[in-house]
CSV table of C-alpha atoms in Angstrom, one decimal:
chain,number,residue,atom,x,y,z
A,9,MET,CA,18.7,62.1,-48.4
A,10,LYS,CA,18.6,60.1,-51.7
A,11,ASN,CA,21.0,57.5,-50.2
A,12,ARG,CA,18.7,57.0,-47.1
A,13,TRP,CA,15.6,56.4,-49.5
A,14,LEU,CA,17.7,54.0,-51.5
A,15,ILE,CA,18.7,51.9,-48.4
A,16,ASN,CA,15.2,51.8,-47.3
A,17,ILE,CA,13.9,50.7,-50.7
A,18,ILE,CA,16.6,47.8,-50.7
A,19,LEU,CA,15.6,46.7,-47.3
A,20,LEU,CA,12.0,46.7,-48.3
A,21,VAL,CA,12.6,44.6,-51.4
A,22,ILE,CA,14.7,42.0,-49.3
A,23,VAL,CA,11.9,41.8,-46.8
A,24,LEU,CA,9.2,41.3,-49.5
A,25,SER,CA,11.4,38.7,-51.2
A,26,ILE,CA,11.8,36.7,-48.1
A,27,SER,CA,8.1,36.8,-47.3
A,28,LEU,CA,7.1,35.8,-50.8
A,29,PHE,CA,9.6,32.8,-50.7
A,30,LEU,CA,8.3,31.6,-47.5
A,31,PHE,CA,4.7,32.0,-48.6
A,32,LEU,CA,5.3,30.1,-51.9
A,33,LYS,CA,7.6,27.4,-50.4
A,34,PRO,CA,5.8,24.1,-49.9
A,35,SER,CA,5.8,22.5,-46.4
A,36,GLU,CA,8.4,20.1,-45.9
A,37,ILE,CA,7.3,18.7,-42.5
A,38,LYS,CA,8.6,15.1,-42.5
A,39,GLN,CA,6.3,12.7,-40.9
A,40,THR,CA,7.9,9.4,-39.8
A,41,LYS,CA,5.5,6.4,-39.8
A,42,GLN,CA,5.2,4.8,-36.3
A,43,PHE,CA,4.5,1.0,-35.8
A,44,ALA,CA,2.7,0.1,-32.6
A,45,ILE,CA,4.4,-2.7,-30.7
A,46,SER,CA,1.1,-4.1,-29.6
A,47,THR,CA,-2.6,-3.5,-28.8
A,48,PHE,CA,-2.6,-4.5,-25.4
A,49,ASN,CA,-3.4,-2.2,-22.3
A,50,LEU,CA,-1.1,-2.0,-19.3
A,51,SER,CA,-4.0,-3.3,-17.1
A,52,ASP,CA,-4.3,-6.6,-19.3
A,53,PHE,CA,-1.5,-8.5,-17.5
A,54,ASP,CA,-1.5,-10.4,-14.1
A,55,SER,CA,2.1,-11.9,-14.1
A,56,ILE,CA,5.5,-10.8,-15.2
A,57,LYS,CA,8.8,-12.7,-15.7
A,58,VAL,CA,12.2,-11.1,-16.5
A,59,ASP,CA,14.7,-13.6,-17.7
A,60,PHE,CA,18.5,-12.9,-17.7
A,61,PRO,CA,21.2,-15.0,-19.3
A,62,SER,CA,23.5,-15.2,-16.2
A,63,LYS,CA,21.4,-14.2,-13.0
A,64,ALA,CA,18.1,-15.4,-11.4
A,65,SER,CA,14.6,-14.4,-13.0
A,66,VAL,CA,12.6,-11.8,-11.4
A,67,ILE,CA,8.9,-12.7,-11.1
A,68,PHE,CA,5.9,-10.3,-10.3
A,69,LYS,CA,2.3,-11.3,-9.7
A,70,LYS,CA,-0.8,-9.0,-9.4
A,71,ASP,CA,-2.8,-9.5,-6.2
A,72,THR,CA,-6.2,-7.9,-6.7
A,73,GLU,CA,-5.0,-4.4,-7.7
A,74,SER,CA,-1.4,-4.2,-6.7
A,75,TRP,CA,1.7,-5.9,-7.7
A,76,GLU,CA,4.1,-8.0,-5.7
A,77,ILE,CA,7.5,-9.3,-6.3
A,78,ILE,CA,7.7,-13.1,-5.8
A,79,GLU,CA,11.3,-14.0,-6.8
A,80,PRO,CA,14.1,-13.8,-6.2
A,81,ILE,CA,12.8,-11.8,-3.0
A,82,LYS,CA,9.4,-11.3,-1.9
A,83,GLY,CA,7.6,-8.1,-1.0
A,84,ARG,CA,5.2,-5.4,-2.0
A,85,ALA,CA,6.4,-4.0,-5.3
A,86,ASP,CA,6.8,-0.4,-6.2
A,87,GLN,CA,3.7,-0.1,-8.5
A,88,PHE,CA,5.3,2.7,-10.6
A,89,SER,CA,8.4,0.6,-11.4
A,90,VAL,CA,6.2,-2.4,-12.5
A,91,GLN,CA,4.1,-0.1,-14.7
A,92,LYS,CA,7.3,1.2,-16.4
A,93,ILE,CA,8.0,-2.4,-17.3
A,94,ILE,CA,4.6,-3.1,-18.7
A,95,SER,CA,4.5,0.3,-20.7
A,96,ILE,CA,6.4,-1.5,-23.5
A,97,VAL,CA,3.2,-2.7,-24.7
A,98,ALA,CA,2.1,1.0,-25.3
A,99,THR,CA,5.2,2.2,-27.2
A,100,SER,CA,5.8,2.4,-31.0
A,101,SER,CA,8.7,2.3,-33.2
A,102,SER,CA,9.9,4.0,-36.4
A,103,GLU,CA,11.2,0.6,-37.7
A,104,LYS,CA,9.5,-2.6,-38.3
A,105,LEU,CA,11.9,-5.2,-39.8
A,106,PRO,CA,11.8,-8.9,-40.6
A,107,SER,CA,13.4,-11.2,-38.1
A,108,ASN,CA,15.2,-13.3,-40.6
A,109,ASP,CA,18.8,-12.1,-39.3
A,110,LEU,CA,18.7,-12.2,-35.4
A,111,VAL,CA,22.6,-12.2,-35.2
A,112,LYS,CA,22.7,-8.9,-36.9
A,113,TYR,CA,20.6,-7.4,-34.1
A,114,GLY,CA,21.9,-9.3,-31.3
A,115,LEU,CA,18.8,-11.1,-30.7
A,116,ASP,CA,20.4,-14.7,-31.0
A,117,LYS,CA,21.9,-13.8,-27.6
A,118,PRO,CA,19.5,-11.6,-25.9
A,119,THR,CA,20.4,-9.4,-22.9
A,120,VAL,CA,16.9,-9.6,-21.4
A,121,LYS,CA,13.7,-11.5,-22.1
A,122,LEU,CA,10.5,-10.0,-20.8
A,123,LYS,CA,7.4,-12.3,-20.5
A,124,LEU,CA,4.1,-10.6,-19.7
A,125,ILE,CA,1.2,-13.0,-19.0
A,126,HIS,CA,-2.4,-12.3,-19.3
A,127,LYS,CA,-5.1,-14.9,-18.9
A,128,GLY,CA,-2.5,-17.8,-19.0
A,129,LEU,CA,-1.1,-16.7,-22.4
A,130,GLU,CA,2.3,-15.3,-22.5
A,131,GLU,CA,3.6,-12.4,-24.6
A,132,GLU,CA,7.5,-12.6,-25.0
A,133,PHE,CA,9.7,-9.3,-25.7
A,134,ILE,CA,13.3,-10.1,-26.5
A,135,PHE,CA,15.9,-7.3,-26.1
A,136,GLY,CA,19.1,-7.3,-28.4
A,137,THR,CA,22.0,-4.8,-29.1
A,138,TYR,CA,21.8,-1.0,-29.5
A,139,ASN,CA,21.8,0.8,-32.8
A,140,SER,CA,25.1,2.7,-33.1
A,141,VAL,CA,23.4,5.7,-34.7
A,142,THR,CA,20.3,6.3,-32.8
A,143,GLU,CA,21.4,4.6,-29.6
A,144,ASP,CA,18.0,2.8,-29.5
A,145,GLN,CA,17.7,-0.9,-28.9
A,146,TYR,CA,16.5,-3.7,-31.1
A,147,LEU,CA,13.5,-5.6,-29.9
A,148,LEU,CA,12.0,-8.9,-31.2
A,149,TYR,CA,8.3,-9.4,-30.8
A,150,LYS,CA,6.0,-11.7,-32.8
A,151,ASP,CA,8.5,-12.3,-35.7
A,152,ASN,CA,9.1,-8.7,-36.2
A,153,VAL,CA,12.1,-6.7,-35.1
A,154,TYR,CA,11.5,-3.1,-33.7
A,155,LEU,CA,13.8,-0.2,-32.8
A,156,ILE,CA,12.7,1.3,-29.3
A,157,SER,CA,14.3,3.2,-26.4
A,158,GLY,CA,16.5,1.4,-24.1
A,159,ALA,CA,14.7,2.6,-21.2
A,160,TYR,CA,12.3,-0.3,-21.4
A,161,SER,CA,15.0,-3.0,-20.9
A,162,GLU,CA,16.7,-0.8,-18.3
A,163,ALA,CA,13.5,-0.8,-16.3
A,164,ALA,CA,13.2,-4.5,-16.4
A,165,SER,CA,16.9,-4.9,-15.4
A,166,THR,CA,16.5,-2.9,-12.1
A,167,GLN,CA,18.1,-4.8,-9.2
A,168,PRO,CA,15.3,-6.8,-7.5
A,169,ILE,CA,15.6,-4.9,-4.1
A,170,GLU,CA,15.0,-1.6,-5.7
A,171,PHE,CA,11.5,-3.0,-6.9
A,172,ILE,CA,10.4,-3.3,-3.3
A,173,ASP,CA,7.8,-0.6,-2.3
A,174,LYS,CA,9.9,1.8,0.0
A,175,SER,CA,6.7,2.9,1.8
A,176,PRO,CA,6.6,1.0,5.4
A,177,LEU,CA,2.8,0.4,4.9
A,178,GLY,CA,0.9,-0.8,1.8
A,179,LYS,CA,-2.1,1.3,0.4
A,180,SER,CA,-4.4,-1.4,1.4
A,181,GLU,CA,-3.1,-1.5,4.9
A,182,GLN,CA,-5.6,1.0,6.5
A,183,ILE,CA,-4.6,2.0,10.0
A,184,LYS,CA,-6.8,1.3,13.0
A,185,ASP,CA,-4.4,2.1,15.8
A,186,PHE,CA,-0.7,2.5,16.7
A,187,ASP,CA,0.6,0.8,20.0
A,188,PHE,CA,3.7,2.6,21.1
A,189,SER,CA,3.4,1.3,24.7
A,190,ARG,CA,6.6,-0.6,24.6
A,191,LEU,CA,8.8,2.3,23.5
A,192,GLU,CA,10.7,3.8,26.5
A,193,GLN,CA,9.3,7.4,25.8
A,194,TRP,CA,5.7,6.1,25.9
A,195,GLN,CA,6.0,3.2,28.4
A,196,SER,CA,4.7,5.2,31.4
A,197,LYS,CA,1.7,6.4,29.5
A,198,ARG,CA,1.1,3.1,27.9
A,199,LEU,CA,0.4,5.2,24.7
A,200,LYS,CA,-1.9,3.9,22.1
A,201,VAL,CA,-3.7,6.1,19.6
A,202,THR,CA,-6.7,4.8,17.7
A,203,ARG,CA,-8.5,6.1,14.7
A,204,ASN,CA,-12.2,5.8,14.1
A,205,ASN,CA,-13.7,7.5,11.0
A,206,ASN,CA,-10.6,9.7,10.9
A,207,ASP,CA,-11.3,10.9,14.6
A,208,TRP,CA,-8.3,10.0,16.8
A,209,THR,CA,-8.4,9.1,20.5
A,210,ALA,CA,-5.5,8.2,22.8
A,211,SER,CA,-5.1,6.0,25.8
A,212,GLU,CA,-6.1,7.5,29.3
A,213,GLY,CA,-4.1,10.6,30.3
A,214,ASN,CA,-3.1,11.7,26.8
A,215,ALA,CA,-4.8,14.3,24.7
A,216,ILE,CA,-4.9,14.7,20.8
A,217,LYS,CA,-5.3,17.6,18.6
A,218,GLN,CA,-7.2,16.2,15.4
A,219,ASN,CA,-5.5,18.5,13.0
A,220,GLU,CA,-2.0,17.8,14.1
A,221,MET,CA,-2.6,14.2,14.3
A,222,ALA,CA,-3.9,13.9,10.8
A,223,GLU,CA,-0.9,16.0,9.5
A,224,TRP,CA,1.6,13.6,11.5
A,225,LEU,CA,0.0,10.6,10.0
A,226,ASP,CA,0.2,12.0,6.4
A,227,MET,CA,3.8,13.2,6.8
A,228,THR,CA,5.2,10.2,8.5
A,229,TRP,CA,3.5,7.1,7.5
A,230,VAL,CA,1.4,7.8,4.4
A,231,LYS,CA,3.8,9.9,2.2
A,232,ASN,CA,7.1,9.0,3.8
A,233,PRO,CA,9.0,6.4,1.7
A,234,ALA,CA,12.2,5.1,3.2
A,235,LYS,CA,15.6,6.3,1.9
A,236,SER,CA,16.3,2.6,1.1
A,237,VAL,CA,15.0,-1.0,2.0
A,238,GLU,CA,17.1,-4.2,2.4
A,239,LYS,CA,16.1,-7.9,3.0
A,240,SER,CA,17.5,-8.6,6.4
A,241,SER,CA,17.3,-11.0,9.4
A,242,ILE,CA,17.3,-9.8,13.0
A,243,ASP,CA,18.8,-11.6,15.9
A,244,LEU,CA,15.6,-11.5,18.2
A,245,ARG,CA,17.6,-12.4,21.2
A,246,ILE,CA,18.7,-8.9,21.3
A,247,PRO,CA,16.3,-6.8,23.4
A,248,TYR,CA,15.2,-4.2,20.8
A,249,ARG,CA,12.1,-2.0,21.5
A,250,SER,CA,9.2,-2.3,19.1
A,251,PHE,CA,5.7,-1.2,18.5
A,252,ASP,CA,2.6,-2.6,16.7
A,253,ILE,CA,0.2,-1.1,14.1
A,254,HIS,CA,-3.3,-2.8,13.8
A,255,THR,CA,-5.2,-2.5,10.5
A,256,THR,CA,-8.9,-2.2,10.0
A,257,ASN,CA,-9.0,-5.7,8.7
A,258,GLY,CA,-7.5,-7.2,11.9
A,259,LYS,CA,-3.9,-7.4,10.7
A,260,LYS,CA,-1.1,-6.7,13.3
A,261,ILE,CA,2.1,-5.2,11.9
A,262,THR,CA,5.1,-5.2,14.1
A,263,PHE,CA,8.1,-2.9,13.7
A,264,ILE,CA,11.3,-3.4,15.6
A,265,ARG,CA,13.4,-0.3,16.2
A,266,ILE,CA,16.8,-1.2,15.5
A,267,GLN,CA,18.5,2.1,15.4
A,268,GLU,CA,17.6,5.7,15.9
A,269,SER,CA,21.0,7.5,15.1
A,270,PRO,CA,22.7,8.4,12.8
A,271,GLU,CA,19.6,7.2,11.0
A,272,THR,CA,16.4,5.4,12.0
A,273,GLN,CA,16.1,1.8,11.1
A,274,LEU,CA,12.8,-0.1,11.3
A,275,TYR,CA,12.6,-3.7,10.9
A,276,ARG,CA,9.1,-5.0,9.7
A,277,THR,CA,8.8,-8.6,11.1
A,278,ASP,CA,6.2,-10.0,8.6
A,279,GLU,CA,8.1,-8.9,5.5
A,280,GLY,CA,11.8,-9.5,6.8
A,281,LEU,CA,12.6,-5.9,5.5
A,282,LEU,CA,14.8,-3.3,7.1
A,283,TYR,CA,13.6,0.2,6.4
A,284,HIS,CA,16.1,3.2,6.6
A,285,PHE,CA,14.8,6.6,7.5
A,286,GLY,CA,16.5,10.0,8.2
A,287,SER,CA,16.8,10.3,12.0
A,288,ASP,CA,14.6,13.3,12.4
A,289,ILE,CA,11.7,11.8,10.3
A,290,GLY,CA,12.3,8.4,12.0
A,291,PHE,CA,11.9,10.2,15.5
A,292,THR,CA,8.8,11.9,14.4
A,293,MET,CA,7.2,8.5,13.1
A,294,MET,CA,7.4,7.2,16.7
A,295,ASN,CA,6.3,10.4,18.5
A,296,PRO,CA,2.8,11.5,17.5
A,297,PRO,CA,1.6,14.9,18.7
A,298,ILE,CA,0.4,14.0,22.1
A,299,GLU,CA,-0.1,16.2,25.0
A,300,GLN,CA,-0.7,15.7,28.6
A,301,SER,CA,-4.3,16.1,29.5
A,302,LYS,CA,-5.1,18.7,32.0
A,303,LYS,CA,-6.9,17.6,35.0
């Protein structure tokens, strides 16, 4: 019994000693000072140029509220990818060094130069080598050298075709109707489906279930990015089947169905882009939920 009490007393003393040590021990939370790279907002810019030492520059321009890629290919840009590039203006660094030794940081022969333009003024961000300890990258901006994540130069160095928006329709392209009448499965019905204030109607002899049609549009055309996109030219002498989409502002968009299996390939004529979809979803894109009207 005495031994048990002795053990309990020893344990109690140990617990009290640890508690007292932790209570009296001063806080040692290390706070590293962060230096903001800039005071700009992401929305301040209307043009972007990415320069490389041995390949063509990539240029973006903002059209109203959305970004487009201008060089070396043209097309609707993936908005999120562009925002990742611009987000460098909102980052910070634990290091702010003088720029009196650019060779030391690989900034004399930069891997990437990023130019963000706002109101005709150019802000240049120059990327150098990586720090061997932290694996962060050296950045030169306004006569100061910073150490930041390499994700920013990687975002700017993405292959140009990967900057293309993989959605077959832009957000500003509001659908008025689909004209599927030239596709063989709808040719006899001359199918055309029209939307008016989110109510759908079909050409004569065809009936529509509104809920199913809304779900079809959302699943296949609004929230259905292609697996991949490529710049391509099509031999129009080949008798491909095609269909049209008309927008609310009077624009006509023509898609040529190049292939259905083992994947669906749709060529958008005004963009010169070939969109690749899975065969199942591709089939659904061209087959809205239509049923024969009962007479």
